[in-house]
Short mmCIF file of C-alpha atoms and ligand atoms in Angstrom, two decimals:
data_model
loop_
_atom_site.label_atom_id
_atom_site.label_comp_id
_atom_site.label_asym_id
_atom_site.label_seq_id
_atom_site.Cartn_x
_atom_site.Cartn_y
_atom_site.Cartn_z
CA UNK A 1 0.00 0.00 0.00
CA UNK A 2 1.21 3.52 -0.77
CA UNK A 3 2.79 5.44 2.10
CA UNK A 4 3.06 8.71 0.17
CA UNK A 5 0.29 10.37 2.20
CA UNK A 6 2.73 10.34 5.11
CA UNK A 7 4.80 13.08 3.53
CA UNK A 8 1.87 15.48 4.02
CA UNK A 9 1.56 14.90 7.74
CA UNK A 10 2.30 17.77 10.08
CA UNK A 11 5.87 17.70 11.36
CA UNK A 12 6.06 19.33 14.78
CA UNK A 13 7.59 18.76 18.19
CA UNK A 14 4.82 19.65 20.62
CA UNK A 15 5.17 21.65 23.82
CA UNK A 16 5.64 19.40 26.85
CA UNK A 17 3.72 20.47 29.95
CA UNK A 18 4.74 19.66 33.54
CA UNK A 19 3.83 16.08 34.49
CA UNK A 20 0.45 15.63 36.28
CA UNK A 21 0.86 12.63 38.60
CA UNK A 22 -2.09 10.36 39.44
CA UNK A 23 -0.90 10.01 43.02
CA UNK A 24 -2.26 12.97 44.99
CA UNK A 25 0.37 12.51 47.72
CA UNK A 26 3.06 13.70 45.31
CA UNK A 27 4.16 17.26 46.03
CA UNK A 28 3.80 19.06 42.74
CA UNK A 29 6.21 21.92 42.27
CA UNK A 30 6.60 21.46 38.51
CA UNK A 31 3.89 23.45 36.71
CA UNK A 32 3.92 26.86 38.45
CA UNK A 33 0.48 26.21 39.85
CA UNK A 34 -0.71 28.11 42.92
CA UNK A 35 -0.53 25.99 46.10
CA UNK A 36 -3.54 27.78 47.62
CA UNK A 37 -7.18 27.33 46.59
CA UNK A 38 -8.96 30.08 44.67
CA UNK A 39 -10.99 32.70 46.58
CA UNK A 40 -13.93 31.42 48.67
CA UNK A 41 -16.09 33.49 46.30
CA UNK A 42 -15.15 31.01 43.57
CA UNK A 43 -16.19 28.11 45.78
CA UNK A 44 -19.54 29.81 46.35
CA UNK A 45 -20.16 30.08 42.60
CA UNK A 46 -19.44 26.37 42.16
CA UNK A 47 -21.67 25.42 45.10
CA UNK A 48 -24.60 27.56 44.00
CA UNK A 49 -24.41 26.75 40.29
CA UNK A 50 -27.70 25.54 38.87
CA UNK A 51 -26.85 22.58 36.61
CA UNK A 52 -29.90 23.30 34.46
CA UNK A 53 -28.22 26.54 33.28
CA UNK A 54 -25.60 24.43 31.51
CA UNK A 55 -28.20 23.74 28.80
CA UNK A 56 -27.44 27.18 27.42
CA UNK A 57 -24.40 28.44 25.58
CA UNK A 58 -22.22 30.84 27.53
CA UNK A 59 -21.87 34.51 26.61
CA UNK A 60 -20.12 34.31 23.23
CA UNK A 61 -17.68 37.09 24.07
CA UNK A 62 -17.43 36.41 27.81
CA UNK A 63 -19.07 39.83 28.31
CA UNK A 64 -19.53 39.66 32.13
CA UNK A 65 -15.86 38.79 32.53
CA UNK A 66 -14.70 41.48 30.12
CA UNK A 67 -16.71 44.03 32.11
CA UNK A 68 -15.16 42.83 35.40
CA UNK A 69 -11.65 42.90 33.89
CA UNK A 70 -12.18 46.39 32.45
CA UNK A 71 -13.21 47.63 35.92
CA UNK A 72 -10.31 45.91 37.67
CA UNK A 73 -7.61 47.11 35.23
CA UNK A 74 -9.01 50.57 34.52
CA UNK A 75 -9.45 49.98 30.79
CA UNK A 76 -12.47 49.88 28.47
CA UNK A 77 -14.33 46.67 27.68
CA UNK A 78 -13.16 47.04 24.03
CA UNK A 79 -9.57 46.77 25.28
CA UNK A 80 -10.13 43.24 26.61
CA UNK A 81 -9.95 39.80 24.95
CA UNK A 82 -10.63 36.52 26.78
CA UNK A 83 -9.60 32.98 25.90
CA UNK A 84 -9.00 29.48 27.26
CA UNK A 85 -5.93 30.26 29.30
CA UNK A 86 -3.29 32.65 28.05
CA UNK A 87 -2.00 29.86 25.78
CA UNK A 88 -5.17 30.21 23.74
CA UNK A 89 -4.94 34.01 23.89
CA UNK A 90 -1.32 33.94 22.71
CA UNK A 91 -2.18 31.51 19.91
CA UNK A 92 -4.95 33.87 18.72
CA UNK A 93 -2.51 36.79 18.84
CA UNK A 94 0.17 34.88 16.88
CA UNK A 95 -2.41 34.05 14.21
CA UNK A 96 -3.82 37.55 14.09
CA UNK A 97 -0.56 39.54 14.06
CA UNK A 98 2.32 37.44 12.79
CA UNK A 99 1.60 37.18 9.08
CA UNK A 100 4.78 38.81 7.78
CA UNK A 101 7.59 37.11 5.80
CA UNK A 102 10.02 38.61 8.30
CA UNK A 103 10.86 36.61 11.42
CA UNK A 104 9.19 37.08 14.76
CA UNK A 105 11.77 37.68 17.51
CA UNK A 106 11.81 36.19 21.00
CA UNK A 107 14.56 35.21 23.46
CA UNK A 108 16.32 31.84 23.11
CA UNK A 109 15.61 31.03 26.76
CA UNK A 110 11.90 31.60 27.19
CA UNK A 111 8.48 29.98 27.23
CA UNK A 112 8.88 26.95 25.00
CA UNK A 113 5.41 27.28 23.49
CA UNK A 114 6.48 30.23 21.26
CA UNK A 115 8.55 28.18 18.81
CA UNK A 116 5.87 25.48 18.81
CA UNK A 117 3.15 27.93 17.72
CA UNK A 118 5.50 29.38 15.09
CA UNK A 119 6.12 25.89 13.71
CA UNK A 120 2.48 24.88 13.67
CA UNK A 121 1.31 28.20 12.20
CA UNK A 122 4.27 28.35 9.77
CA UNK A 123 5.47 31.70 11.16
CA UNK A 124 9.16 32.45 10.52
CA UNK A 125 10.99 33.19 13.77
CA UNK A 126 14.43 33.98 15.11
CA UNK A 127 15.57 33.61 18.70
CA UNK A 128 17.76 36.26 20.33
CA UNK A 129 20.21 34.90 22.89
CA UNK A 130 19.84 36.15 26.46
CA UNK A 131 23.20 37.01 28.05
CA UNK A 132 25.04 34.88 30.61
CA UNK A 133 22.85 36.40 33.36
CA UNK A 134 19.78 35.35 31.33
CA UNK A 135 18.93 39.00 30.60
CA UNK A 136 17.64 40.19 27.24
CA UNK A 137 19.46 42.95 25.35
CA UNK A 138 16.80 45.19 23.82
CA UNK A 139 19.20 46.19 20.99
CA UNK A 140 18.84 42.66 19.59
CA UNK A 141 15.23 43.55 18.88
CA UNK A 142 15.91 46.76 16.94
CA UNK A 143 16.35 44.94 13.60
CA UNK A 144 13.44 44.69 11.19
CA UNK A 145 11.13 41.85 12.16
CA UNK A 146 7.64 40.41 11.84
CA UNK A 147 6.79 40.86 15.52
CA UNK A 148 8.24 40.61 19.03
CA UNK A 149 7.20 38.43 21.97
CA UNK A 150 8.73 38.93 25.40
CA UNK A 151 7.50 37.44 28.64
CA UNK A 152 7.84 39.80 31.58
CA UNK A 153 8.78 38.24 33.96
CA UNK A 154 10.50 35.69 31.75
CA UNK A 155 10.03 31.95 32.19
CA UNK A 156 11.79 29.75 33.11
CA UNK A 157 14.39 32.30 34.28
CA UNK A 158 11.98 34.12 36.69
CA UNK A 159 13.55 37.50 35.83
CA UNK A 160 11.22 40.50 35.64
CA UNK A 161 12.09 43.86 34.13
CA UNK A 162 10.84 47.39 34.82
CA UNK A 163 8.84 49.25 32.20
CA UNK A 164 11.74 51.16 30.64
CA UNK A 165 12.78 47.92 28.90
CA UNK A 166 9.31 47.48 27.39
CA UNK A 167 9.16 51.15 26.37
CA UNK A 168 12.55 50.80 24.68
CA UNK A 169 11.27 47.75 22.76
CA UNK A 170 8.11 49.59 21.75
CA UNK A 171 9.96 52.72 20.66
CA UNK A 172 12.16 50.61 18.37
CA UNK A 173 9.35 48.40 17.07
CA UNK A 174 6.60 50.62 15.75
CA UNK A 175 5.95 48.66 12.54
CA UNK A 176 5.03 45.35 14.12
CA UNK A 177 2.97 44.03 17.00
CA UNK A 178 4.80 43.61 20.31
CA UNK A 179 3.36 41.02 22.72
CA UNK A 180 4.30 41.16 26.39
CA UNK A 181 3.35 37.89 28.08
CA UNK A 182 2.60 38.73 31.72
CA UNK A 183 1.64 35.25 32.98
CA UNK A 184 3.61 35.89 36.22
CA UNK A 185 3.22 39.66 36.57
CA UNK A 186 1.25 39.54 39.84
CA UNK A 187 4.33 38.16 41.61
CA UNK A 188 6.55 40.98 40.29
CA UNK A 189 7.07 44.37 41.95
CA UNK A 190 4.36 47.01 41.49
CA UNK A 191 4.79 49.04 38.35
CA UNK A 192 6.22 46.24 36.15
CA UNK A 193 2.99 45.66 34.21
CA UNK A 194 2.64 47.13 30.72
CA UNK A 195 -1.17 47.28 30.75
CA UNK A 196 -1.02 51.06 31.31
CA UNK A 197 0.93 51.45 28.04
CA UNK A 198 -1.80 50.19 25.70
CA UNK A 199 -3.38 53.66 25.40
CA UNK A 200 -0.13 55.12 24.05
CA UNK A 201 1.22 52.18 22.03
CA UNK A 202 -1.44 50.96 19.60
CA UNK A 203 0.75 47.99 18.56
CA UNK A 204 1.11 46.56 22.09
CA UNK A 205 -0.68 43.42 23.31
CA UNK A 206 -0.38 42.42 26.96
CA UNK A 207 -1.47 38.89 27.92
CA UNK A 208 -2.26 37.65 31.43
CA UNK A 209 -3.79 34.59 33.05
CA UNK A 210 -5.95 33.39 35.94
CA UNK A 211 -3.83 30.20 36.13
CA UNK A 212 -1.08 31.37 38.46
CA UNK A 213 -1.91 34.26 40.82
CA UNK A 214 -5.64 33.45 40.89
CA UNK A 215 -5.34 29.68 41.39
CA UNK A 216 -7.62 28.83 38.46
CA UNK A 217 -5.33 26.86 36.12
CA UNK A 218 -7.95 24.09 35.95
CA UNK A 219 -10.55 26.53 34.56
CA UNK A 220 -8.42 27.74 31.62
CA UNK A 221 -8.93 31.51 31.65
CA UNK A 222 -6.62 34.04 30.07
CA UNK A 223 -6.91 37.57 28.75
CA UNK A 224 -5.25 40.19 26.59
CA UNK A 225 -5.31 43.96 26.88
CA UNK A 226 -4.73 46.07 23.77
CA UNK A 227 -6.07 48.82 21.55
CA UNK A 228 -9.63 47.98 20.36
CA UNK A 229 -8.40 47.55 16.78
CA UNK A 230 -5.95 44.80 17.77
CA UNK A 231 -8.59 43.21 20.00
CA UNK A 232 -11.01 43.12 17.05
CA UNK A 233 -8.45 41.13 15.00
CA UNK A 234 -7.96 38.63 17.83
CA UNK A 235 -11.73 38.36 18.17
CA UNK A 236 -12.03 37.67 14.43
CA UNK A 237 -9.46 34.86 14.72
CA UNK A 238 -11.23 33.37 17.73
CA UNK A 239 -14.65 33.58 16.05
CA UNK A 240 -13.19 31.77 13.04
CA UNK A 241 -12.40 28.57 14.90
CA UNK A 242 -14.31 28.52 18.20
CA UNK A 243 -16.96 31.08 18.94
CA UNK A 244 -17.66 30.15 22.60
CA UNK A 245 -14.27 29.44 24.18
CA UNK A 246 -14.99 30.40 27.79
CA UNK A 247 -17.63 28.24 29.43
CA UNK A 248 -20.19 29.54 31.93
CA UNK A 249 -18.24 28.39 34.97
CA UNK A 250 -15.02 29.92 33.71
CA UNK A 251 -16.72 33.28 33.17
CA UNK A 252 -18.48 33.23 36.54
CA UNK A 253 -15.57 31.97 38.65
CA UNK A 254 -13.13 34.39 37.04
CA UNK A 255 -15.45 37.33 37.75
CA UNK A 256 -15.87 36.09 41.35
CA UNK A 257 -12.10 35.90 41.77
CA UNK A 258 -11.77 39.51 40.61
CA UNK A 259 -14.31 40.58 43.22
CA UNK A 260 -12.08 39.36 46.08
CA UNK A 261 -8.97 41.49 45.93
CA UNK A 262 -8.21 41.02 49.61
CA UNK A 263 -7.82 37.26 49.26
CA UNK A 264 -5.80 37.75 46.05
CA UNK A 265 -3.35 40.13 47.72
CA UNK A 266 -2.97 37.88 50.79
CA UNK A 267 -2.22 34.75 48.75
CA UNK A 268 0.33 36.57 46.63
CA UNK A 269 2.05 37.92 49.73
CA UNK A 270 2.30 34.43 51.19
CA UNK A 271 3.79 33.04 47.99
CA UNK A 272 6.28 35.89 47.72
CA UNK A 273 7.38 35.38 51.34
CA UNK A 274 7.86 31.64 50.83
CA UNK A 275 9.73 32.37 47.59
CA UNK A 276 12.12 34.85 49.19
CA UNK A 277 12.73 32.52 52.12
CA UNK A 278 13.23 29.61 49.69
CA UNK A 279 15.83 31.56 47.77
CA UNK A 280 17.86 32.02 50.97
CA UNK A 281 17.52 28.37 52.00
CA UNK A 282 18.58 27.07 48.59
CA UNK A 283 21.53 29.49 48.48
CA UNK A 284 22.65 28.18 51.88
CA UNK A 285 22.62 24.70 50.35
CA UNK A 286 25.05 25.94 47.71
CA UNK A 287 22.58 26.56 44.88
CA UNK A 288 22.87 29.53 42.58
CA UNK A 289 19.35 30.99 42.56
CA UNK A 290 18.30 33.79 40.23
CA UNK A 291 16.32 36.67 41.76
CA UNK A 292 12.72 35.73 41.14
CA UNK A 293 9.81 38.02 40.26
CA UNK A 294 7.52 35.02 39.77
CA UNK A 295 6.04 32.11 41.74
CA UNK A 296 9.01 29.87 40.95
CA UNK A 297 12.75 29.73 41.53
CA UNK A 298 15.37 28.97 38.89
CA UNK A 299 18.35 27.32 40.50
CA UNK A 300 21.50 25.41 39.62
CA UNK A 301 24.14 23.71 41.74
CA UNK A 302 27.83 24.14 40.90
CA UNK A 303 28.73 20.60 41.96
CA UNK A 304 25.79 18.37 41.09
CA UNK A 305 23.86 17.80 37.93
CA UNK A 306 20.36 19.25 37.83
CA UNK A 307 19.11 16.02 36.28
CA UNK A 308 20.48 13.92 39.16
CA UNK A 309 18.87 16.23 41.74
CA UNK A 310 15.59 16.26 39.83
CA UNK A 311 15.51 12.46 39.67
CA UNK A 312 16.44 12.05 43.33
CA UNK A 313 13.74 14.38 44.67
CA UNK A 314 11.24 12.80 42.27
CA UNK A 315 11.97 9.39 43.82
CA UNK A 316 11.28 11.07 47.15
CA UNK A 317 7.82 12.26 46.10
CA UNK A 318 8.55 15.85 45.04
CA UNK A 319 8.14 16.84 41.38
CA UNK A 320 10.12 19.83 40.19
CA UNK A 321 10.99 20.75 36.60
CA UNK A 322 14.14 19.89 34.71
CA UNK A 323 14.61 20.94 31.07
CA UNK A 324 16.92 18.83 28.97
CA UNK A 325 17.74 21.80 26.73
CA UNK A 326 20.83 23.76 25.74
CA UNK A 327 21.79 26.59 28.15
CA UNK A 328 19.32 25.56 30.87
CA UNK A 329 20.07 21.87 31.41
CA UNK A 330 22.08 22.80 34.51
CA UNK A 331 19.02 24.39 36.11
CA UNK A 332 15.95 23.34 38.05
CA UNK A 333 12.69 25.25 38.00
CA UNK A 334 10.98 24.98 41.36
CA UNK A 335 7.41 26.22 41.78
CA UNK A 336 6.83 27.92 45.13
CA UNK A 337 4.50 25.70 47.18
CA UNK A 338 3.16 26.12 50.71
CA UNK A 339 5.74 26.39 53.51
CA UNK A 340 5.03 22.74 54.39
CA UNK A 341 5.54 21.56 50.82
CA UNK A 342 8.78 23.51 50.58
CA UNK A 343 10.00 21.90 53.81
CA UNK A 344 9.50 18.47 52.25
CA UNK A 345 11.52 19.62 49.24
CA UNK A 346 14.35 20.96 51.42
CA UNK A 347 14.45 17.64 53.31
CA UNK A 348 14.63 15.71 50.04
CA UNK A 349 17.47 17.98 48.88
CA UNK A 350 19.34 17.46 52.16
CA UNK A 351 18.90 13.72 51.70
CA UNK A 352 20.37 14.07 48.22
CA UNK A 353 23.45 15.90 49.54
CA UNK A 354 23.87 13.17 52.23
CA UNK A 355 23.64 10.46 49.55
CA UNK A 356 26.41 11.95 47.42
CA UNK A 357 28.82 12.75 50.27
N1 PMP B 401 3.03 32.20 29.37
C1 PMP B 401 3.97 31.70 30.15
C2 PMP B 401 5.29 32.40 30.21
C3 PMP B 401 3.74 30.54 30.90
O1 PMP B 401 4.71 30.02 31.67
C4 PMP B 401 2.49 29.92 30.83
C5 PMP B 401 2.20 28.68 31.65
N2 PMP B 401 2.58 27.48 31.06
C6 PMP B 401 1.52 30.47 29.98
C7 PMP B 401 1.81 31.63 29.28
C8 PMP B 401 0.18 29.85 29.77
O2 PMP B 401 -0.59 29.69 30.90
P1 PMP B 401 -2.15 29.48 30.83
O3 PMP B 401 -2.49 28.96 29.46
O4 PMP B 401 -2.45 28.51 31.89
O5 PMP B 401 -2.75 30.83 31.06
#
C-alpha cells in the first residue's frame, strides 16, 4: 500500500507540559500552579451553580468577565480579549498579528510554546540569545522583524524587568505588534505591568492569566489587553475557529475571583514570602538561585547535575521541573509551594546531599 500520504503529515515537536501525577500525595512543584485554593467566592459560585443553566451556551464574548476585567484594570471593555488560558490568547494573537515574511523575535531562553506555535502556524521566527545572566538585550530587537514576543517576567528564568525595557522595545518596534506575556506579573514588583501602556502604544498586546496568581489553572482563563483595533483582530481569529471558548463556569468563577482582591493580595504575599525565604535556603545549600519576580525559583548547583537532583527528589515524592535543553540543562525550576511543601523539598534535597557525600 502507498505510504506517500505520510509526507503530508504535520511535522512538529509539541510543547511538553509539567507532568500531572495520578498520586495525589506527590508534592507538585513542577507546573507553576498556585498551592492555595482560589478565593472562597469562587467556591460559592461552584456550590450555588444551577446545573440546568448548563443547557445554554455561555456569553459568546465572555461579556460579564470582560466588564469585570475592564473595571479591575481601569481599561475599556473594548480593550479586553478573553480565551481558554493565556495559551489560547497567545495563539490567537500569533495568528492575528504574525503574518509577515520577516521573522518574529523572542529570546532563546523563554516559554517553550512560542517556537511550537510558530512551527504549527508556519510563522518564521528567530531567537535572540539572552546574556550569561539570562537578561535580554533590547538592541537585539531593533532589527526589522515580523513581531516581538517577550514574557515579563520571563520563564523559566523568573527575571522580571521594569517598564523602561518594554518602552525601549516599543519605541524601536513601531511597525510590528509587540506582545508582552505577563503570565507571572502579579508576583513581580508594582509598576512592572505594561497594561497602562496600551493607550499610548497601539501595537502593544499584553497577555495575562488566571492560572497562576488566581489559582484557576484548571478553569483555563486568560486575557489580553490592547487597543480595540488589535482586539477586534484577535476576536475575528477566535470567532473563526471557536466562537464560545470560555464556558459559563469559567466566566463566573473568574469574575468572582476579581471581586475578592483582599484574598488575592494575601495569597500573593504568602507566595512571595515563601519564595524569598526559599531563595535564601537554597543558596545556603550551595545553589545559585536567580532573583525571582515570579512564583518559581530557577536554581543550579555548581557541583551536582540538575538532572540527578531532579531524579532524586522525584523518587522522594517531590516533582520539580528539569529541562533537557541547551543553556538551561544545569538548572531546576521549582514552583513555590506552601511552607510545608517547601520543607519536604528541602528535606529531600538534604537527603540528596547526604547520599552523594
Ligand atoms: N506564558 C507563560 C510564560 C507561561 O509560563 C504559561 C504557563 N505554562 C503560559 C503563558 C500559559 O498559561 P495558561 O495557558 O495557563 O494561562
